[in-house]
Short mmCIF file of C-alpha atoms and ligand atoms in Angstrom, two decimals:
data_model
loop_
_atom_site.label_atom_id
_atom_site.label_comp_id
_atom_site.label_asym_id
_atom_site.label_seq_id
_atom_site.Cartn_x
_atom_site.Cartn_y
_atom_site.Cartn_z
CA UNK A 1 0.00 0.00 0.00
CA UNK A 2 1.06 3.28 -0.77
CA UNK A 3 1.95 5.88 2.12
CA UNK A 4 -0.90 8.16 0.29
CA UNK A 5 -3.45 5.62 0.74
CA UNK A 6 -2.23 4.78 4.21
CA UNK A 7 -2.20 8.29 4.96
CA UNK A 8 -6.23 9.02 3.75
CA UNK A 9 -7.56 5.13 5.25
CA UNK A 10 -5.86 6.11 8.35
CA UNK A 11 -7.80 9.06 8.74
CA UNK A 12 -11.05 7.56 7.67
CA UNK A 13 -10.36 4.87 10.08
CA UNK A 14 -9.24 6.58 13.09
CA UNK A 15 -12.12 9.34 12.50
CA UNK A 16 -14.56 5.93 12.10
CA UNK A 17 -13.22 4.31 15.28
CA UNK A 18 -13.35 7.51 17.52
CA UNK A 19 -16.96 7.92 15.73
CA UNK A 20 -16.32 11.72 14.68
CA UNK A 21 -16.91 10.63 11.17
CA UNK A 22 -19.52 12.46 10.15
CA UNK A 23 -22.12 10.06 8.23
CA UNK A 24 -24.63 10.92 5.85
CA UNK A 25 -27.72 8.57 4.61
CA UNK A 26 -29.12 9.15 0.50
CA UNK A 27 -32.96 8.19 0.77
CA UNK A 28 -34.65 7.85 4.47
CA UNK A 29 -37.07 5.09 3.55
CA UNK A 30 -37.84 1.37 5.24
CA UNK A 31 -33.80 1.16 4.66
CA UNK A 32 -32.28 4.21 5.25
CA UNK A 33 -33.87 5.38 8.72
CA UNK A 34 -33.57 2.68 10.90
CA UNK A 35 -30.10 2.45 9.38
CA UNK A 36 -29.59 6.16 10.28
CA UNK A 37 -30.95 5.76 13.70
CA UNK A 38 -28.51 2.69 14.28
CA UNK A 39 -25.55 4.93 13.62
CA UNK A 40 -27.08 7.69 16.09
CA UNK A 41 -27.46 4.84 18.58
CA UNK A 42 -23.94 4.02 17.65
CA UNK A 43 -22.73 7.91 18.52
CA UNK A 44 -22.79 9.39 15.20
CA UNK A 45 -23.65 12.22 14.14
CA UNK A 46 -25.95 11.44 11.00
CA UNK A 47 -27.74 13.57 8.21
CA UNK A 48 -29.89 12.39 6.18
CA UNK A 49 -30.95 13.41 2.70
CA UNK A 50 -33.94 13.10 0.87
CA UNK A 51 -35.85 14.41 -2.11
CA UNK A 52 -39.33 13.95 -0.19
CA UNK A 53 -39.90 16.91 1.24
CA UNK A 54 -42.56 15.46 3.96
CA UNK A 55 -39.99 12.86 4.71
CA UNK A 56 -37.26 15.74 5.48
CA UNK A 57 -39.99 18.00 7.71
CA UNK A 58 -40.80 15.04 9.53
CA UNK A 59 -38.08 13.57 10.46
CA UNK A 60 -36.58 17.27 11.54
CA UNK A 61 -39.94 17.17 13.41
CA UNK A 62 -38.93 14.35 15.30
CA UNK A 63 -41.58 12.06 14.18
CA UNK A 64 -40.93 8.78 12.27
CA UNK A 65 -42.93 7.74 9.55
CA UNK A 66 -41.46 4.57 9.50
CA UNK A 67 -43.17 1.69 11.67
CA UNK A 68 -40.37 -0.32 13.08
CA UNK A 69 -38.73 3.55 14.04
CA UNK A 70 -40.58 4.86 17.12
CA UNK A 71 -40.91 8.25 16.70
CA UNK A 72 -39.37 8.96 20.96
CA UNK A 73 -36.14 7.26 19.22
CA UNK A 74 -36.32 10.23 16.13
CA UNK A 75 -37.48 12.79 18.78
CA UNK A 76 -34.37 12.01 21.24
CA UNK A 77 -31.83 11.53 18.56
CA UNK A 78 -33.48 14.78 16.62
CA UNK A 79 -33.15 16.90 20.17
CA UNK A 80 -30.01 15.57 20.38
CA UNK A 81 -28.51 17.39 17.69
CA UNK A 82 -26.85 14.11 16.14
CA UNK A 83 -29.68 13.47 13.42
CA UNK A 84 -30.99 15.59 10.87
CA UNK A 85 -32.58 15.75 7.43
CA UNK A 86 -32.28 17.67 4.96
CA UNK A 87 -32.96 17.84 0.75
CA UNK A 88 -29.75 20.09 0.22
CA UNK A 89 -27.21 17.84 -1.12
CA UNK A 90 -24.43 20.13 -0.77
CA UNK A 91 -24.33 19.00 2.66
CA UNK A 92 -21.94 15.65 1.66
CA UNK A 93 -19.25 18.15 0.49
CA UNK A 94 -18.91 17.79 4.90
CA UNK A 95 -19.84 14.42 5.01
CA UNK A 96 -16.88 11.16 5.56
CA UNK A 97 -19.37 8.31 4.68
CA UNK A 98 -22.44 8.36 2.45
CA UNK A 99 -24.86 5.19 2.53
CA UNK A 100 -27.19 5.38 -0.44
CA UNK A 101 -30.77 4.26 -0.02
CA UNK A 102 -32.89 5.07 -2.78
CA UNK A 103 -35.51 2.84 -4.52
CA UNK A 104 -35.09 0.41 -7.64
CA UNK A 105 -38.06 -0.08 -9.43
CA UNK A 106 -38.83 -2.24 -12.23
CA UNK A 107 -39.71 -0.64 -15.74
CA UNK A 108 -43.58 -1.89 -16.51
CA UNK A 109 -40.81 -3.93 -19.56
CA UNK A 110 -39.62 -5.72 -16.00
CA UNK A 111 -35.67 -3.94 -16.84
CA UNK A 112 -33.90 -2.29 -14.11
CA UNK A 113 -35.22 1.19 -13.56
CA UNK A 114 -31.90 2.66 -11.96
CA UNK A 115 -32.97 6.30 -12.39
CA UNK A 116 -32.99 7.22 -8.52
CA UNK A 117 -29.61 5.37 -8.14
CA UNK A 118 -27.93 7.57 -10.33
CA UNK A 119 -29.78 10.54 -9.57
CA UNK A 120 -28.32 10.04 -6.10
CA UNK A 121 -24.94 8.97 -7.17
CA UNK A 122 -24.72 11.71 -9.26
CA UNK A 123 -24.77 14.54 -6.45
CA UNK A 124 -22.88 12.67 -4.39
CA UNK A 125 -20.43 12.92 -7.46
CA UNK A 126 -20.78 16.61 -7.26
CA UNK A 127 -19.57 16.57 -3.78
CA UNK A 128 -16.98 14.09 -3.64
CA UNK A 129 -14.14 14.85 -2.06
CA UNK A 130 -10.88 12.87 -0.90
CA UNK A 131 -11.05 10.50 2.13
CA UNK A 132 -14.73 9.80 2.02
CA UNK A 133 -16.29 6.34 2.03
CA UNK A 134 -19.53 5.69 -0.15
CA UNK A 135 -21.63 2.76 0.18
CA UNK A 136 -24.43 1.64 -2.46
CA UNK A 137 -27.40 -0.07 -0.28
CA UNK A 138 -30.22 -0.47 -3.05
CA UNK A 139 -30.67 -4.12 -4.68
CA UNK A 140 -29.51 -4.14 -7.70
CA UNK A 141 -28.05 -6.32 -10.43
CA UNK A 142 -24.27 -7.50 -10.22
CA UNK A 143 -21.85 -5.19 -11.46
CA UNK A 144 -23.76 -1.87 -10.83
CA UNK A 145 -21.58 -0.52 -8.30
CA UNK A 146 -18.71 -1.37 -10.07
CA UNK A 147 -19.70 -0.60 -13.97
CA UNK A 148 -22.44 2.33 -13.28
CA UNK A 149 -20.93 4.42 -9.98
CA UNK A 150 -17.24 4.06 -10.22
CA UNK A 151 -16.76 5.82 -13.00
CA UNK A 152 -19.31 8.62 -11.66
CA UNK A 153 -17.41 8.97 -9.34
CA UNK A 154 -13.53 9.07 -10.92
CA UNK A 155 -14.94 10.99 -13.73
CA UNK A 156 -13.83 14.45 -11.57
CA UNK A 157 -10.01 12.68 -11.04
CA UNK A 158 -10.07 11.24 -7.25
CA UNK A 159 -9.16 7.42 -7.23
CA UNK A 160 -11.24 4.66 -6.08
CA UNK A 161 -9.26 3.10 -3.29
CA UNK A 162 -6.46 5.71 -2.77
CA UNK A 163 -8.37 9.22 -2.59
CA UNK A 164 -11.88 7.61 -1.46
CA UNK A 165 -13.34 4.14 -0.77
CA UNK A 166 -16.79 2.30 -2.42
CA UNK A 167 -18.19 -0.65 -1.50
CA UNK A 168 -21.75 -2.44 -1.49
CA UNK A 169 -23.38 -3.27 0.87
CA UNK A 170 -27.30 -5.26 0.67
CA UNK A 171 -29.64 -4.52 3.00
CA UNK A 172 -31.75 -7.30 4.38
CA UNK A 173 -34.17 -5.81 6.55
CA UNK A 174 -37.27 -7.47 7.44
CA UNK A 175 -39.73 -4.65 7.76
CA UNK A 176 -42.15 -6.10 10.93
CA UNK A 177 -39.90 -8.54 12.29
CA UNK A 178 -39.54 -7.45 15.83
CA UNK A 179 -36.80 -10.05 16.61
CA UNK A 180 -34.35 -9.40 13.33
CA UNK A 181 -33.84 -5.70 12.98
CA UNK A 182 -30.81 -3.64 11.77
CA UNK A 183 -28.99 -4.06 14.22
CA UNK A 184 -28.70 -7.91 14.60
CA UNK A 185 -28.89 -8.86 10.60
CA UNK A 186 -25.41 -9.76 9.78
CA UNK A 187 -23.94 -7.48 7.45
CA UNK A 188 -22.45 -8.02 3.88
CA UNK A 189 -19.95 -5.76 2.36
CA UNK A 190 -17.78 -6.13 -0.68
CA UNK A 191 -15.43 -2.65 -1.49
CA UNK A 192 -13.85 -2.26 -5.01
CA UNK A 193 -10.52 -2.47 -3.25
CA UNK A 194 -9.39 -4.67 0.01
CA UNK A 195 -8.76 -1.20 1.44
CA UNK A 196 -12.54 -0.58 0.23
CA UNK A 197 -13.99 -3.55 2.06
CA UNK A 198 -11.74 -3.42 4.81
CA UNK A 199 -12.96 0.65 5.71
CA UNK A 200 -16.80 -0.77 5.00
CA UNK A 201 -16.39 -3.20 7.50
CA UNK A 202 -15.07 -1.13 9.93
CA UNK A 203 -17.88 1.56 9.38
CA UNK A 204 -20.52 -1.12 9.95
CA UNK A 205 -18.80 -2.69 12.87
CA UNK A 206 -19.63 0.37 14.95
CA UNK A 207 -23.36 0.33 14.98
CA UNK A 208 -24.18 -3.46 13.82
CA UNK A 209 -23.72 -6.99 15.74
CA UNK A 210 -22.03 -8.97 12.68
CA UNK A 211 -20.42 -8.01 9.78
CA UNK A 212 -19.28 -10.53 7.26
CA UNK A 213 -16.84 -9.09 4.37
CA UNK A 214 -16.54 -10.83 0.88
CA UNK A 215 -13.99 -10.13 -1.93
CA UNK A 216 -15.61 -7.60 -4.21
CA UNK A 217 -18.85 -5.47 -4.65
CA UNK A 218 -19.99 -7.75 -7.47
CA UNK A 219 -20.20 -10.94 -4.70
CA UNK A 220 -22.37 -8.46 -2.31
CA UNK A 221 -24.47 -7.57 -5.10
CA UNK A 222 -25.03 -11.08 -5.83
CA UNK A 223 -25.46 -12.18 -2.28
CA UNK A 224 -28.67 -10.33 -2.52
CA UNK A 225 -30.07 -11.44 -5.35
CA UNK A 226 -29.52 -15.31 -4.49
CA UNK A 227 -31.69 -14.94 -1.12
CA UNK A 228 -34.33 -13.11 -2.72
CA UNK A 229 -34.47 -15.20 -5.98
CA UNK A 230 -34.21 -18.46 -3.34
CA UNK A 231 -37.17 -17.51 -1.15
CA UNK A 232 -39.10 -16.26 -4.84
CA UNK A 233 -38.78 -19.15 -6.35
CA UNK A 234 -39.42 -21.62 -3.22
CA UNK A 235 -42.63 -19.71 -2.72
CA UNK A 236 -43.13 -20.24 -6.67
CA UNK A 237 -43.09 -23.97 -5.74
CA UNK A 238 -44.97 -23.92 -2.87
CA UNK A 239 -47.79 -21.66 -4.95
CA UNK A 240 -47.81 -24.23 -7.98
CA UNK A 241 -47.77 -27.15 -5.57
CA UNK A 242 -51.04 -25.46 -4.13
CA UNK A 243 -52.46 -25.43 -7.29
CA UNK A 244 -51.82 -29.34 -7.77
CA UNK A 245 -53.41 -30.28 -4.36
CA UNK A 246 -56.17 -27.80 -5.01
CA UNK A 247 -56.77 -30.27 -8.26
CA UNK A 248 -56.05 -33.68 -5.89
CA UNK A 249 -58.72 -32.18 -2.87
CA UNK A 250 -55.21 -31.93 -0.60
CA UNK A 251 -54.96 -29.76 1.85
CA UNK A 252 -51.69 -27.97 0.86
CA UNK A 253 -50.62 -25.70 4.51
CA UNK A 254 -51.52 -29.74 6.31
CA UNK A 255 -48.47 -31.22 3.83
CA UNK A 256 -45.93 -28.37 4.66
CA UNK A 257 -46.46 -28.41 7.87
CA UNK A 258 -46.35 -32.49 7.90
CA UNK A 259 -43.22 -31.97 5.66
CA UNK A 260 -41.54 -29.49 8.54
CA UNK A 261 -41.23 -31.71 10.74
CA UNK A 262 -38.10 -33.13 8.64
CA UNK A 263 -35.28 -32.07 11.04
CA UNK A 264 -33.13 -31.37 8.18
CA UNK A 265 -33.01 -30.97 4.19
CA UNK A 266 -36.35 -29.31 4.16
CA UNK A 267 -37.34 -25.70 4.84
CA UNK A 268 -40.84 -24.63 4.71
CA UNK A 269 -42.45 -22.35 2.24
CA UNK A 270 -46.03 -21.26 2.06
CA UNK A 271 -48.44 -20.50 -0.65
CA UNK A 272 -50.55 -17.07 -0.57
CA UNK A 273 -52.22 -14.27 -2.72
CA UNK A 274 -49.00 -13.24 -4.69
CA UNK A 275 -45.86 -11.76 -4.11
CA UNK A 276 -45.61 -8.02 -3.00
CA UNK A 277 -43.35 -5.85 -1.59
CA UNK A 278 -40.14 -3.68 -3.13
CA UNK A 279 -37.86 -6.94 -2.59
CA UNK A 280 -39.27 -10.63 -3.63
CA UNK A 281 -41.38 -9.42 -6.35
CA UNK A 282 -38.37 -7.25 -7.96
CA UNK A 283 -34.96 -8.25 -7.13
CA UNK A 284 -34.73 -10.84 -9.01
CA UNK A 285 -35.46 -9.01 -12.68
CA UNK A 286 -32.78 -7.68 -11.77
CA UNK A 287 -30.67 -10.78 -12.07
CA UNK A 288 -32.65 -11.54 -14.75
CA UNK A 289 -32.21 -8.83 -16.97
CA UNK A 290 -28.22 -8.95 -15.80
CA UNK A 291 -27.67 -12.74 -16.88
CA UNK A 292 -29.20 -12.39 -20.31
CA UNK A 293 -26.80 -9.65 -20.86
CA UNK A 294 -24.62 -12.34 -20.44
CA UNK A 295 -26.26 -14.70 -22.50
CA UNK A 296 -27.60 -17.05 -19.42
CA UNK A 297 -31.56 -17.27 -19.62
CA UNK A 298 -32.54 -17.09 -16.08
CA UNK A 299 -35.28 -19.89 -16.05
CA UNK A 300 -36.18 -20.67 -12.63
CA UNK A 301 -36.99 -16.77 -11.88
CA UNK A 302 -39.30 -16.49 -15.09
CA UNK A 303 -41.03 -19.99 -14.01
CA UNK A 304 -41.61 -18.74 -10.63
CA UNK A 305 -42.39 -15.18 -11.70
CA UNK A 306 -45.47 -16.43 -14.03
CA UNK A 307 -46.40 -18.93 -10.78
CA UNK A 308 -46.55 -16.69 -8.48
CA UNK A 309 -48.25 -14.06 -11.02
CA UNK A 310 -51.24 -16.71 -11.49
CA UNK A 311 -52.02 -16.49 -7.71
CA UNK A 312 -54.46 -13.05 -7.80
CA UNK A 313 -56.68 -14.73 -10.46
CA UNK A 314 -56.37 -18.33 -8.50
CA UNK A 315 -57.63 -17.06 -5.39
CA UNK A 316 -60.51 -15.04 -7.36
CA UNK A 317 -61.26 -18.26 -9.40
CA UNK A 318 -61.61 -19.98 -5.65
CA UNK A 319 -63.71 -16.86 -4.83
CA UNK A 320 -65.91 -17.24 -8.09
CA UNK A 321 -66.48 -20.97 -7.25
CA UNK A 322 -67.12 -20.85 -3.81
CA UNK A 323 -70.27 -18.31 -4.92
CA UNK A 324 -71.25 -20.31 -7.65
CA UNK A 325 -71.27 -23.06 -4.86
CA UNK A 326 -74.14 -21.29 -3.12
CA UNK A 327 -76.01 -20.30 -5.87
CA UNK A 328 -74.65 -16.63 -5.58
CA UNK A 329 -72.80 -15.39 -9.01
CA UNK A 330 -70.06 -13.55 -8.72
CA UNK A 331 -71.29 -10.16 -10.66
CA UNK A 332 -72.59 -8.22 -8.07
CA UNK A 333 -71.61 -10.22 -4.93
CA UNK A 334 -70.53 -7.97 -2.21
CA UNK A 335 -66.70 -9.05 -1.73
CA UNK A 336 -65.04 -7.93 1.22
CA UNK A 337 -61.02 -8.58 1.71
CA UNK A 338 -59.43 -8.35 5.21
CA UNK A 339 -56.11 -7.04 4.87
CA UNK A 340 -53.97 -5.40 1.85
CA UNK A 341 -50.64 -4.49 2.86
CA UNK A 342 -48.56 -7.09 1.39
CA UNK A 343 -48.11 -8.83 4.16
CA UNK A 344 -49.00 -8.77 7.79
CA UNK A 345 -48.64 -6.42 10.68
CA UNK A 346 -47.09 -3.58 7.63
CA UNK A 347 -48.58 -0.13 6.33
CA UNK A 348 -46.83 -1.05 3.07
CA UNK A 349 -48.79 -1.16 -0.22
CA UNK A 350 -46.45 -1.58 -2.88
CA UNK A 351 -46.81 -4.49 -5.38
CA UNK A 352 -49.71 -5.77 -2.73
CA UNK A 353 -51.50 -8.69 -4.62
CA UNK A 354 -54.69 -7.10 -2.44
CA UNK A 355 -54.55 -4.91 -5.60
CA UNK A 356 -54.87 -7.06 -8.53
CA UNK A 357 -57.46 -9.26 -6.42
CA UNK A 358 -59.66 -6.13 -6.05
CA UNK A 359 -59.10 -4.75 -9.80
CA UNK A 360 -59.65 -8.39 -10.90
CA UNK A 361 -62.69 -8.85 -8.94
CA UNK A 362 -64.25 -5.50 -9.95
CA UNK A 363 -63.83 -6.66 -13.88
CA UNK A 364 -66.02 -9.35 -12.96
CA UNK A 365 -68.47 -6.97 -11.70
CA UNK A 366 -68.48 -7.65 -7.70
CA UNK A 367 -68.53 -4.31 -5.36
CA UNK A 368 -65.26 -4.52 -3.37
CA UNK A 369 -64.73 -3.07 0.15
CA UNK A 370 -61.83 -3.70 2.04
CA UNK A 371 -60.36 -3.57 6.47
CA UNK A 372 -56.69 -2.73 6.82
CA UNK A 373 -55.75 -0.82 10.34
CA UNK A 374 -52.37 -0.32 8.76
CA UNK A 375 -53.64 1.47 5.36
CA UNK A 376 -56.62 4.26 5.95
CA UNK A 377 -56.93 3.73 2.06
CA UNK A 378 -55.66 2.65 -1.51
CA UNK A 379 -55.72 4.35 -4.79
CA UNK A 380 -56.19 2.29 -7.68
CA UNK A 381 -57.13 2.54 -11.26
CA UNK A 382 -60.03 5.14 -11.66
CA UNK A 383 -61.24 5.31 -7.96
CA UNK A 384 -60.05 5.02 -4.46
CA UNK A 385 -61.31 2.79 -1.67
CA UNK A 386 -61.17 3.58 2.27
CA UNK A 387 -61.08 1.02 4.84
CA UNK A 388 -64.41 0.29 6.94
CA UNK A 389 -64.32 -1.85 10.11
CA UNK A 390 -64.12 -5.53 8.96
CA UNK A 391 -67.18 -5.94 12.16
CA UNK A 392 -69.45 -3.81 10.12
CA UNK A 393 -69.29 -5.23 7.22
CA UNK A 394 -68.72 -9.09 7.95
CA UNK A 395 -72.17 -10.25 7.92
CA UNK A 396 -73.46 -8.61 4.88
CA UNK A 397 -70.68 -9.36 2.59
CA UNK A 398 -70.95 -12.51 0.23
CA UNK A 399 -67.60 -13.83 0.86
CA UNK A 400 -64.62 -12.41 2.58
CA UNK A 401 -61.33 -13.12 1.55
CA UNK A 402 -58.23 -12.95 3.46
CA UNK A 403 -55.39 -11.52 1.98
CA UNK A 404 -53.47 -10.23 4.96
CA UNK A 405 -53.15 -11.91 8.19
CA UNK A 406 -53.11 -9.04 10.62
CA UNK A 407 -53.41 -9.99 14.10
CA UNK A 408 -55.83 -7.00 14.68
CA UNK A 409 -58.29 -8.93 12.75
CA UNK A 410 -61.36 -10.80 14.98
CA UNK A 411 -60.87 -14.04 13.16
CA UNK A 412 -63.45 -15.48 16.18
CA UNK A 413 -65.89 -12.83 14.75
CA UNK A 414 -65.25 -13.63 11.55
CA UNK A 415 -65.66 -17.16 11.50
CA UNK A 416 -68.82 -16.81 13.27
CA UNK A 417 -70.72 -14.44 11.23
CA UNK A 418 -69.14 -14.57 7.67
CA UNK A 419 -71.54 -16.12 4.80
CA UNK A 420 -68.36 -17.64 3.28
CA UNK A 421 -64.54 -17.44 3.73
CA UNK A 422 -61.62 -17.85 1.47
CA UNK A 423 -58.58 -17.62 3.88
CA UNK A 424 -55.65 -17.21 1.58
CA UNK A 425 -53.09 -17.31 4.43
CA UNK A 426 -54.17 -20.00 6.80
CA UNK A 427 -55.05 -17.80 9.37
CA UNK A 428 -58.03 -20.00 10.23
CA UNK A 429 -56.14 -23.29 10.53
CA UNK A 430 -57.31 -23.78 14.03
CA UNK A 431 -61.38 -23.36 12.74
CA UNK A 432 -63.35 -25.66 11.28
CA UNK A 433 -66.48 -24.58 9.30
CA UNK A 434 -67.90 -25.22 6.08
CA UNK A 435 -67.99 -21.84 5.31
CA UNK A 436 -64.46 -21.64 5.20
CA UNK A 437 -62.40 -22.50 1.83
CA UNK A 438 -58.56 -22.61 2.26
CA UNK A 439 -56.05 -22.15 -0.65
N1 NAD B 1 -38.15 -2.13 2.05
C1 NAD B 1 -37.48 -3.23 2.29
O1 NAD B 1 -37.95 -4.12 3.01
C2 NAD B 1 -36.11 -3.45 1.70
C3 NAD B 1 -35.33 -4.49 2.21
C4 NAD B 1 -34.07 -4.71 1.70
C5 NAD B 1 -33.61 -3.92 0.66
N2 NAD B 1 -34.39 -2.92 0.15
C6 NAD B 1 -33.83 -2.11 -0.94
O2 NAD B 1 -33.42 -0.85 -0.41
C7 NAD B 1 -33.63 0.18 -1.37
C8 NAD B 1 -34.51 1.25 -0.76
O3 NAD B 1 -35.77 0.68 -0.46
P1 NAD B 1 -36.79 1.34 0.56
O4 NAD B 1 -37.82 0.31 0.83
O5 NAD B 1 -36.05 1.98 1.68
O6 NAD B 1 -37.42 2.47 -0.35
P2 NAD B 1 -38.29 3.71 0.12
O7 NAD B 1 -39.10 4.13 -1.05
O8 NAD B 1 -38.97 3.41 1.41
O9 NAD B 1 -37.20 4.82 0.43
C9 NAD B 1 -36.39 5.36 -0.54
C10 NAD B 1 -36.22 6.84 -0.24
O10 NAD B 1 -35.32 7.38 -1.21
C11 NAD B 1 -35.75 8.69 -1.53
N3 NAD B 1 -35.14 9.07 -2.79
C12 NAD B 1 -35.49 8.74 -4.05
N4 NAD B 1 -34.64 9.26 -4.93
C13 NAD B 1 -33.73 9.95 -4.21
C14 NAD B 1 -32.59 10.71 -4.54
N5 NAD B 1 -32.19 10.86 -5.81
N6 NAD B 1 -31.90 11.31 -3.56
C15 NAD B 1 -32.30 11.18 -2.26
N7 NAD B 1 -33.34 10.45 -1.88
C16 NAD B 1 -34.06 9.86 -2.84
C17 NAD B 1 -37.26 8.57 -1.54
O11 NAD B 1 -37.88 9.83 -1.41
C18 NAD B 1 -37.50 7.64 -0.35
O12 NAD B 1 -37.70 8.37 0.83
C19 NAD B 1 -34.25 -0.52 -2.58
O13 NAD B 1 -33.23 -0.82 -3.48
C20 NAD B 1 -34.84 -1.78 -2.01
O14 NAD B 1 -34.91 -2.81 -2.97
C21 NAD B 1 -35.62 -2.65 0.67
#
């Protein structure tokens, strides 16, 4: 190593170490909050920046709009002086680390929509300066830190590795899990340089339990994408074996739970509505799109992604037959669903299947209501819907389906005054009623 680079990592790492570095967050979302509030826990003093301007006046506000953040963290840290938020990005110009947090999308053509990521790395191009350590958090395909921000970032004549440090770094947050949180999710970080990975793993050893370094930024990239694609397409199995029991009058959640009990070689899986979410549904497009760049059709992730893309219309075919089953057609049947965040206990909508069950169902002419104590109400095509109290509405509804397991949900109540019920999730496995049709 040269005595330059020593000179610049030294500085970074003692200035890490005695936790004066000053560390700045790109995008305050489900990501970059709680990992901003970790490295306030940690002693740093953190800024965060975002485009949103709500997001910003909130979070100066003290409040978090974030569920697993309690807002009397944000209001200590805020009081504190050692977090702030702002939408001026000239602030990284003082800045030593920058963790960038910003969404990646799919196109509706199911490429990689990196727009935000370079919209963010390109400021923090404009402010670049020598000893600073950047970190790309976002999913994205292999080779984007490496191909698509590096040379952002040289273009102005500082060297990767010698005048400032870049590494990725996946996040794996769990949003709802009250047991796996920031803090205690073992870290992966891969730097273009040893030096790179080396600094990264120092940064993250401050505020998180475990951090586990691999050779490159590429490898971290991919790390991602293999857990997401694995649990995508093991619930694309689990969803088509669902289908093949529904067709053999098995009860599918009775065989994986028979099937569990395998003390090793078997994990379970378990069928529902669809996919949703920014990560499962997404992520692995990305590897997708990547690998037939390279001339490697990605097989198992299309299979699974048209699977898993049946399940809407599957659960409203169950809904259609369940009607016809009591004489009561499905065009103007009064459908209620219980719960559509994607998935229980959340306020998030995005990629909900709740969404294409309701949009499918109204095509087929039933009036759709919906209960959701996380989401006050959804926008969707031409109209919006607001949630009602699933009591009020239980008994006069044709059928109820549940999409989203919420524990705030009577399922007592339900069970005893619902007309029918198509429990998508298994959240009825200890009732027993005719009235009740399982996936
Ligand atoms: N939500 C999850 O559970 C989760 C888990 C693991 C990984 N991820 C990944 O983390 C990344 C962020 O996801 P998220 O869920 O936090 O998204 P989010 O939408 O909750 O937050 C992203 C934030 O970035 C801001 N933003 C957008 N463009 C910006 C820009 N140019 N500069 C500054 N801020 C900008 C947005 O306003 C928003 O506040 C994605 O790549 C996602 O795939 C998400």
């Amino acid at each position: 190593m040269s005595s330059s680079i020593k000179v610049v990592s030294k500085l970074l790492s003692e200035r890490i170490q005695a936790r004066t570095a000053m560390v700045g967050v790109v995008g305050l979302g489900y990501v970059g909050l709680p990992l901003a509030v970790e490295f306030v826990n940690a002693g740093f003093s953190v800024t965060g920046i975002d485009v949103q301007a709500s997001k910003v006046a909130n979070l100066n506000a003290g409040c978090s709009y974030i569920q697993d953040v309690p807002t009397e963290i944000v209001h200590q840290h805020v009081e504190s002086g050692r977090l702030r938020a702002t939408g001026d990005f000239s602030v990284i110009a003082g800045l030593d680390t920058v963790n960038i947090a910003v969404p990646t999308p799919l196109r509706k053509t199911k490429d990689p929509d990196m727009t935000f990521v370079v919209a963010a790395a390109e400021e923090v191009a404009k402010y670049l300066h020598p000893g600073m350590l950047i970190i790309l958090e976002s999913t994205t395909y292999p080779g984007t830190t490496e191909e698509v921000l590096l040379p952002m970032f040289e273009q102005g004549g500082l060297k990767v590795g010698k005048d400032f440090f870049l590494c990725f770094s996946p996040e794996r947050i769990d949003p709802g899990n009250a047991h796996y949180q920031t803090h205690n999710i073992p870290k992966v970080v891969g730097g273009i340089t040893p030096q790179c990975t080396e600094l990264g793993a120092l940064f993250y050893s401050q505020a998180l339990d475990t951090v586990v370094p691999v050779s490159s930024t590429s490898v971290a990239e991919m790390v991602k994408l293999l857990e997401n694609t694995f649990r995508m397409i093991n619930i694309g199995l689990v969803n088509e074996m669902t289908m093949m029991c529904d067709r053999l009058g098995i009860n599918i959640w009775e065989v994986i739970d028979a099937a569990a009990t395998k003390p090793f070689g078997f994990m379970p899986f378990y069928p529902g509505p669809g996919l949703g979410g920014h990560c499962i549904p997404i992520d692995p497009f990305y590897l997708s799109w990547k690998s037939k760049q390279a001339g490697v059709e990605a097989r198992f992730i299309d299979l699974a992604g048209q699977i898993n893309g049946q399940m809407p219309r599957f659960v409203v075919n169950k809904v259609q037959n369940a009607l016809n089953s009591q004489a009561k057609p499905l065009l103007g049947a009064h459908v209620h669903i219980a719960g559509v965040a994607y998935k229980r206990e959340i306020d998030d909508l995005r990629e909900s299947p709740a969404l294409d069950i309701i949009l499918l169902l109204e095509q087929k002419g039933a009036h759709v209501t919906y209960s959701d104590p996380f989401i006050p109400s959804i926008r969707l095509n031409r109209h919006s819907l607001s949630s009602v109290n699933l009591e009020e509405v239980v008994a006069v509804a044709d059928c109820v389906i549940i999409v989203t397991d919420h524990k705030a949900f009577d399922y007592e109540f339900l069970v005893d005054n619902a007309r029918l019920i198509v429990d998508t999730r298994n959240a009825l496995k200890s009732y027993h009623s005719r009235k009740i049709v399982r996936l």
